[in-house]
Amino acid sequence: MTTGRPLRADAQRNRGRVLAAAEQVFAERGTAASIEEVARTAGVGVGTVFRHFPSKEALLQALVVQRLTRIAADARDHATSPDPGAAFFDFFTAVVHGSATKLELVDALAELGIEPNEAVAPVAADVTEALTALLQQAQHAGAVRRDIDVRDVIALLAGASQTRRYAPDDRPLAVILDGLRVPIAQ
């Protein structure tokens, strides 16, 4: 919950502990896990959880935003690589491999009637900007097809992440990555 004032140091630590615990609990037990389990894992009282997140939905939204913030930061980090093509494909693979928990969070929000786009609106532009920079660098390096734009990358990331539910091996991911590469002249 935001009051407009910065959180005290101990409140910031508690909020961070709650988010870390929620991420762990939901990854291990699914989003049906209780707030009590999150509080217990964080080593705080249930009241502390609700002080920061007035509902389970608010906690799930915060986790989605946190995950997308990490994705944007990771894209920016990869954009500093001396090998833009390898960095792009490494980033893409890492996002897909880390997608299982995020998909559960987005699904849980949808089940609760909360549109995930509303929950992620504050970070959506940041993610798009960071992905665009990474994509353009890989394209300029000749590693990614020039007819691909950031909307394609986002759609392919979403689709590849969904395939992990049905094909836990990396074969579908490899097909997608091959489709992004500049074709080798034959």
PDB file of N, CA and C in Angstrom, residues 107-141:
ATOM      1  N   ASP A 107      -2.208 -16.058 -14.676  1.00  0.00           N
ATOM      2  CA  ASP A 107      -3.429 -16.869 -14.696  1.00  0.00           C
ATOM      3  C   ASP A 107      -4.272 -16.616 -13.448  1.00  0.00           C
ATOM      4  N   ALA A 108      -3.615 -16.527 -12.295  1.00  0.00           N
ATOM      5  CA  ALA A 108      -4.351 -16.278 -11.047  1.00  0.00           C
ATOM      6  C   ALA A 108      -5.032 -14.920 -11.088  1.00  0.00           C
ATOM      7  N   LEU A 109      -4.349 -13.910 -11.602  1.00  0.00           N
ATOM      8  CA  LEU A 109      -4.975 -12.592 -11.721  1.00  0.00           C
ATOM      9  C   LEU A 109      -6.181 -12.652 -12.650  1.00  0.00           C
ATOM     10  N   ALA A 110      -6.046 -13.359 -13.764  1.00  0.00           N
ATOM     11  CA  ALA A 110      -7.157 -13.477 -14.717  1.00  0.00           C
ATOM     12  C   ALA A 110      -8.348 -14.175 -14.072  1.00  0.00           C
ATOM     13  N   GLU A 111      -8.075 -15.225 -13.297  1.00  0.00           N
ATOM     14  CA  GLU A 111      -9.162 -15.934 -12.610  1.00  0.00           C
ATOM     15  C   GLU A 111      -9.878 -15.033 -11.623  1.00  0.00           C
ATOM     16  N   LEU A 112      -9.138 -14.087 -11.044  1.00  0.00           N
ATOM     17  CA  LEU A 112      -9.736 -13.169 -10.088  1.00  0.00           C
ATOM     18  C   LEU A 112     -10.433 -11.999 -10.781  1.00  0.00           C
ATOM     19  N   GLY A 113     -10.392 -11.988 -12.116  1.00  0.00           N
ATOM     20  CA  GLY A 113     -11.068 -10.931 -12.854  1.00  0.00           C
ATOM     21  C   GLY A 113     -10.232  -9.673 -13.005  1.00  0.00           C
ATOM     22  N   ILE A 114      -8.918  -9.784 -12.775  1.00  0.00           N
ATOM     23  CA  ILE A 114      -8.053  -8.619 -12.906  1.00  0.00           C
ATOM     24  C   ILE A 114      -7.267  -8.776 -14.186  1.00  0.00           C
ATOM     25  N   GLU A 115      -7.409  -7.839 -15.087  1.00  0.00           N
ATOM     26  CA  GLU A 115      -6.697  -7.876 -16.366  1.00  0.00           C
ATOM     27  C   GLU A 115      -5.211  -7.686 -16.106  1.00  0.00           C
ATOM     28  N   PRO A 116      -4.377  -8.657 -16.498  1.00  0.00           N
ATOM     29  CA  PRO A 116      -2.935  -8.521 -16.256  1.00  0.00           C
ATOM     30  C   PRO A 116      -2.340  -7.253 -16.850  1.00  0.00           C
ATOM     31  N   ASN A 117      -2.871  -6.765 -17.962  1.00  0.00           N
ATOM     32  CA  ASN A 117      -2.318  -5.548 -18.544  1.00  0.00           C
ATOM     33  C   ASN A 117      -2.466  -4.358 -17.602  1.00  0.00           C
ATOM     34  N   GLU A 118      -3.540  -4.311 -16.840  1.00  0.00           N
ATOM     35  CA  GLU A 118      -3.719  -3.244 -15.854  1.00  0.00           C
ATOM     36  C   GLU A 118      -2.667  -3.365 -14.757  1.00  0.00           C
ATOM     37  N   ALA A 119      -2.359  -4.573 -14.363  1.00  0.00           N
ATOM     38  CA  ALA A 119      -1.407  -4.791 -13.288  1.00  0.00           C
ATOM     39  C   ALA A 119       0.011  -4.436 -13.702  1.00  0.00           C
ATOM     40  N   VAL A 120       0.328  -4.573 -14.967  1.00  0.00           N
ATOM     41  CA  VAL A 120       1.699  -4.342 -15.422  1.00  0.00           C
ATOM     42  C   VAL A 120       1.891  -3.009 -16.137  1.00  0.00           C
ATOM     43  N   ALA A 121       0.841  -2.225 -16.255  1.00  0.00           N
ATOM     44  CA  ALA A 121       0.933  -0.964 -17.002  1.00  0.00           C
ATOM     45  C   ALA A 121       2.109  -0.085 -16.591  1.00  0.00           C
ATOM     46  N   PRO A 122       2.419   0.049 -15.300  1.00  0.00           N
ATOM     47  CA  PRO A 122       3.537   0.929 -14.922  1.00  0.00           C
ATOM     48  C   PRO A 122       4.898   0.488 -15.468  1.00  0.00           C
ATOM     49  N   VAL A 123       5.072  -0.793 -15.758  1.00  0.00           N
ATOM     50  CA  VAL A 123       6.384  -1.267 -16.231  1.00  0.00           C
ATOM     51  C   VAL A 123       6.379  -1.683 -17.695  1.00  0.00           C
ATOM     52  N   ALA A 124       5.241  -1.688 -18.326  1.00  0.00           N
ATOM     53  CA  ALA A 124       5.153  -2.152 -19.712  1.00  0.00           C
ATOM     54  C   ALA A 124       6.033  -1.336 -20.652  1.00  0.00           C
ATOM     55  N   ALA A 125       6.038  -0.032 -20.518  1.00  0.00           N
ATOM     56  CA  ALA A 125       6.856   0.810 -21.393  1.00  0.00           C
ATOM     57  C   ALA A 125       8.339   0.550 -21.170  1.00  0.00           C
ATOM     58  N   ASP A 126       8.725   0.338 -19.929  1.00  0.00           N
ATOM     59  CA  ASP A 126      10.127   0.056 -19.607  1.00  0.00           C
ATOM     60  C   ASP A 126      10.576  -1.265 -20.227  1.00  0.00           C
ATOM     61  N   VAL A 127       9.737  -2.289 -20.133  1.00  0.00           N
ATOM     62  CA  VAL A 127      10.056  -3.588 -20.725  1.00  0.00           C
ATOM     63  C   VAL A 127      10.178  -3.446 -22.240  1.00  0.00           C
ATOM     64  N   THR A 128       9.230  -2.764 -22.868  1.00  0.00           N
ATOM     65  CA  THR A 128       9.243  -2.595 -24.320  1.00  0.00           C
ATOM     66  C   THR A 128      10.483  -1.827 -24.769  1.00  0.00           C
ATOM     67  N   GLU A 129      10.820  -0.779 -24.055  1.00  0.00           N
ATOM     68  CA  GLU A 129      12.004   0.019 -24.402  1.00  0.00           C
ATOM     69  C   GLU A 129      13.288  -0.811 -24.288  1.00  0.00           C
ATOM     70  N   ALA A 130      13.430  -1.556 -23.205  1.00  0.00           N
ATOM     71  CA  ALA A 130      14.635  -2.365 -23.011  1.00  0.00           C
ATOM     72  C   ALA A 130      14.726  -3.477 -24.055  1.00  0.00           C
ATOM     73  N   LEU A 131      13.599  -4.116 -24.348  1.00  0.00           N
ATOM     74  CA  LEU A 131      13.570  -5.168 -25.371  1.00  0.00           C
ATOM     75  C   LEU A 131      13.874  -4.611 -26.761  1.00  0.00           C
ATOM     76  N   THR A 132      13.367  -3.424 -27.045  1.00  0.00           N
ATOM     77  CA  THR A 132      13.621  -2.798 -28.335  1.00  0.00           C
ATOM     78  C   THR A 132      15.113  -2.556 -28.528  1.00  0.00           C
ATOM     79  N   ALA A 133      15.771  -2.034 -27.516  1.00  0.00           N
ATOM     80  CA  ALA A 133      17.209  -1.775 -27.615  1.00  0.00           C
ATOM     81  C   ALA A 133      17.978  -3.074 -27.848  1.00  0.00           C
ATOM     82  N   LEU A 134      17.644  -4.111 -27.100  1.00  0.00           N
ATOM     83  CA  LEU A 134      18.320  -5.400 -27.249  1.00  0.00           C
ATOM     84  C   LEU A 134      18.083  -5.980 -28.642  1.00  0.00           C
ATOM     85  N   LEU A 135      16.848  -5.930 -29.107  1.00  0.00           N
ATOM     86  CA  LEU A 135      16.502  -6.442 -30.427  1.00  0.00           C
ATOM     87  C   LEU A 135      17.247  -5.679 -31.519  1.00  0.00           C
ATOM     88  N   GLN A 136      17.230  -4.367 -31.454  1.00  0.00           N
ATOM     89  CA  GLN A 136      17.873  -3.570 -32.497  1.00  0.00           C
ATOM     90  C   GLN A 136      19.381  -3.836 -32.556  1.00  0.00           C
ATOM     91  N   GLN A 137      19.999  -4.008 -31.403  1.00  0.00           N
ATOM     92  CA  GLN A 137      21.428  -4.312 -31.397  1.00  0.00           C
ATOM     93  C   GLN A 137      21.701  -5.661 -32.063  1.00  0.00           C
ATOM     94  N   ALA A 138      20.866  -6.643 -31.766  1.00  0.00           N
ATOM     95  CA  ALA A 138      21.039  -7.970 -32.373  1.00  0.00           C
ATOM     96  C   ALA A 138      20.794  -7.909 -33.877  1.00  0.00           C
ATOM     97  N   GLN A 139      19.839  -7.086 -34.293  1.00  0.00           N
ATOM     98  CA  GLN A 139      19.580  -6.926 -35.723  1.00  0.00           C
ATOM     99  C   GLN A 139      20.747  -6.232 -36.418  1.00  0.00           C
ATOM    100  N   HIS A 140      21.284  -5.193 -35.813  1.00  0.00           N
ATOM    101  CA  HIS A 140      22.420  -4.480 -36.404  1.00  0.00           C
ATOM    102  C   HIS A 140      23.649  -5.384 -36.481  1.00  0.00           C
ATOM    103  N   ALA A 141      23.747  -6.345 -35.573  1.00  0.00           N
ATOM    104  CA  ALA A 141      24.873  -7.288 -35.594  1.00  0.00           C
ATOM    105  C   ALA A 141      24.656  -8.400 -36.617  1.00  0.00           C
TER     106      ALA A 141
END
